[in-house]
Amino acid sequence: MSSSFPPLRDELRGIEPYGAPQLSHEAAPVQLNVNENPYGPSPAAAADIARAVGEAAVSLNRYPDREFVELRGALTAYLNTSGGSGITPDMVWAANGSNEVMLQLLQAFGGPGRVALSFAPTYSMYPEYARDTLTEWVAGHRADDFSLDLDAARELVLERRPSVVLLPSPNNPTGTALPPEAVTMLCEAAASYEPGGIVVVDEAYGEFRRAGTPSALELLGEHRNLVVTRTMSKAFALAGARLGYLAADPAICDAIRVVRLPYHLSAVTQATALAALRHAEELLGRVDDLRVERDATVVWLREQGHEVADSDANFVLFGRFADRHAVWQGLVDRGVLIRETGPDGWLRVSIGTADEMAAFRAALIDTMETHDLTKEPA
Ligand SMILES: *Cc1c(COP(=O)(O)O)cnc(C)c1O
């Protein structure tokens, strides 16, 4: 075999696949690293999902409904109770996780000669969608407090004329939500050149936003180029099912149908998501507890003398450590797995149950004392 086997695209050679380290529950009993909801479905919800999947199993010899009409209807109804209004099923699209939804957006609206743009620090998958669709990747920068400098952001959009702008709100890994003025300004900027760009507000953590933080769903009626993505992986406690979705102008949903794979949403996925949506109230029932736990975590970390980014999500970014890897490792050694991500010196902890957060606090205190780890002077 020649040394070039397999004949991979040059720009993919030597690249590590994306993903947080997955440790077993024996190695790390407290897992606070991928922003999952720590509360699984109740026995009643799990039984209903199992029943729905059982019913779907009887006709697995047939392809599923390609247009997932029933699921679209259920997602539409949910969105209209979760920050949206007047959303209709032709404005809703779904795929296997919002990651697939966003990849499809890049397949349809990105491509050679086109630009995808976001503002760092941001979700590390975005540049991968760009790479995989041969779209040029441009990253502007957030301010020191992780907010967006609106004038600079607008300037960059006008200068680079992206066909896709990716704006996570709340942002991962910082937890920062965008004000509606930011969305409006960037939608207008991206509509001001030919052929224009779409603005994707990634609300994977939308349900965790603090009181008074509006959803970009409210702006859908005002901007034809606005896309709001959501997922069932986080607040909805359904990461294992892989279901993400978006709301946007019907013409945008229609365009995605050109690039989606045939029957991309399996009958099992559709049945699972529909059953979960019937239990929405219960699956989302712990979101308020998690928001309280998040706010308490922010306060506690600040009391410990750490720098902490304000968070509208179910995780908290804190630091800054001269050797963040040593802090991360110290926590792992004490059975607590968090995420080494974000700008240098910062760490991200997902919000777990009260017991898990107590274990996190104890492990962090112990790690800092044992190793005499220094906080970096601000
Ligand atoms: C977790 C996450 C998602 C959701 O991913 P799924 O594919 O829906 O599981 C999307 N965007 C951001 C910023 C995330 O952190």
Coordinates of N, CA and C and ligand atoms in Angstrom, one line a residue, residues 18 34-35 95-102 122-126 129 168-173 202-205 229-234 238-239 242-245 315 348, ligand 1:
Y18 N -13.6 15.2 16.3 CA -14.1 16.0 17.4 C -14.7 15.1 18.5
V34 N -20.5 17.3 29.1 CA -21.0 17.5 27.7 C -22.4 18.2 27.8
N35 N -22.7 18.9 28.9 CA -23.9 19.7 29.0 C -25.2 18.9 28.9
A95 N -33.6 17.2 12.0 CA -32.6 16.2 11.6 C -32.0 15.5 12.8
N96 N -31.0 14.7 12.6 CA -30.4 13.9 13.6 C -29.5 14.8 14.5
G97 N -30.1 15.5 15.4 CA -29.3 16.5 16.2 C -29.2 17.8 15.5
S98 N -29.1 18.9 16.2 CA -29.0 20.2 15.5 C -27.7 20.3 14.8
N99 N -26.7 19.4 15.2 CA -25.5 19.4 14.4 C -25.8 19.0 13.0
E100 N -26.6 18.0 12.7 CA -27.0 17.7 11.4 C -27.7 18.8 10.7
V101 N -28.6 19.4 11.4 CA -29.4 20.6 10.9 C -28.4 21.6 10.4
M102 N -27.4 22.0 11.2 CA -26.5 23.0 10.8 C -25.6 22.6 9.7
T122 N -16.3 30.3 20.4 CA -17.6 29.8 20.1 C -17.6 28.2 19.9
Y123 N -18.7 27.7 19.5 CA -18.8 26.2 19.4 C -17.8 25.6 18.4
S124 N -17.1 24.6 18.9 CA -15.9 24.2 18.1 C -16.4 23.3 16.9
M125 N -17.6 23.0 16.8 CA -18.1 22.2 15.6 C -18.3 23.1 14.3
Y126 N -18.5 24.4 14.5 CA -18.8 25.3 13.4 C -17.7 25.2 12.3
Y129 N -18.1 22.1 10.2 CA -19.1 22.1 9.1 C -18.5 22.9 7.9
P168 N -24.3 31.3 18.3 CA -24.9 30.6 19.4 C -25.4 31.5 20.5
S169 N -26.6 31.3 20.9 CA -27.2 32.2 22.0 C -28.1 31.3 22.8
P170 N -27.8 31.0 24.1 CA -26.5 31.2 24.8 C -25.4 30.6 24.1
N171 N -24.2 31.3 24.1 CA -23.0 30.8 23.5 C -22.4 29.6 24.2
N172 N -21.8 28.7 23.5 CA -21.0 27.6 24.1 C -19.6 27.9 23.6
P173 N -18.6 28.0 24.5 CA -18.6 27.6 25.9 C -18.8 28.7 26.9
D202 N -28.2 29.8 17.1 CA -28.2 28.4 17.6 C -28.6 28.5 19.1
E203 N -29.9 28.1 19.3 CA -30.4 28.2 20.7 C -30.5 26.8 21.3
A204 N -29.3 26.0 21.2 CA -29.3 24.7 21.8 C -29.6 24.8 23.3
Y205 N -29.3 25.9 23.9 CA -29.5 26.0 25.4 C -30.6 27.0 25.7
T229 N -32.1 27.6 15.5 CA -32.1 26.1 15.7 C -32.2 25.8 17.2
R230 N -32.8 24.6 17.4 CA -33.0 24.1 18.8 C -32.6 22.6 18.8
T231 N -32.6 22.1 20.0 CA -32.3 20.6 20.1 C -33.1 20.0 21.2
M232 N -33.3 18.7 21.1 CA -33.9 17.9 22.2 C -32.7 17.4 23.1
S233 N -31.5 17.7 22.8 CA -30.4 17.0 23.5 C -30.1 17.6 24.9
K234 N -30.4 18.9 25.1 CA -30.0 19.5 26.4 C -31.2 19.6 27.3
L238 N -32.8 14.5 26.1 CA -33.0 13.4 25.1 C -31.7 13.3 24.2
A239 N -30.6 13.5 24.7 CA -29.3 13.6 23.9 C -29.1 12.2 23.2
R242 N -30.9 11.8 19.5 CA -30.4 12.6 18.3 C -31.6 13.3 17.6
L243 N -32.1 14.4 18.1 CA -33.1 15.1 17.4 C -32.9 16.6 17.6
G244 N -32.6 17.3 16.5 CA -32.5 18.7 16.5 C -33.4 19.3 15.4
Y245 N -33.7 20.6 15.5 CA -34.7 21.2 14.6 C -34.4 22.7 14.4
F315 N -24.4 25.4 31.9 CA -23.0 25.2 32.2 C -22.4 26.5 32.6
R348 N -14.9 24.5 31.8 CA -16.3 24.6 31.7 C -16.9 23.4 32.5
Ligands
LIG1 C1 -24.8 20.7 22.3 C2 -24.9 21.7 21.2 C3 -25.7 21.6 20.1 C4 -26.6 20.4 20.0 O1 -26.1 19.3 19.4 P1 -27.1 18.1 19.0 O2 -26.5 17.7 17.7 O3 -28.4 18.6 18.8 O4 -27.0 17.1 20.1 C5 -25.7 22.6 19.2 N1 -25.1 23.7 19.4 C6 -24.3 23.9 20.5 C7 -23.6 25.2 20.6 C8 -24.2 22.9 21.4 O5 -23.4 23.1 22.5

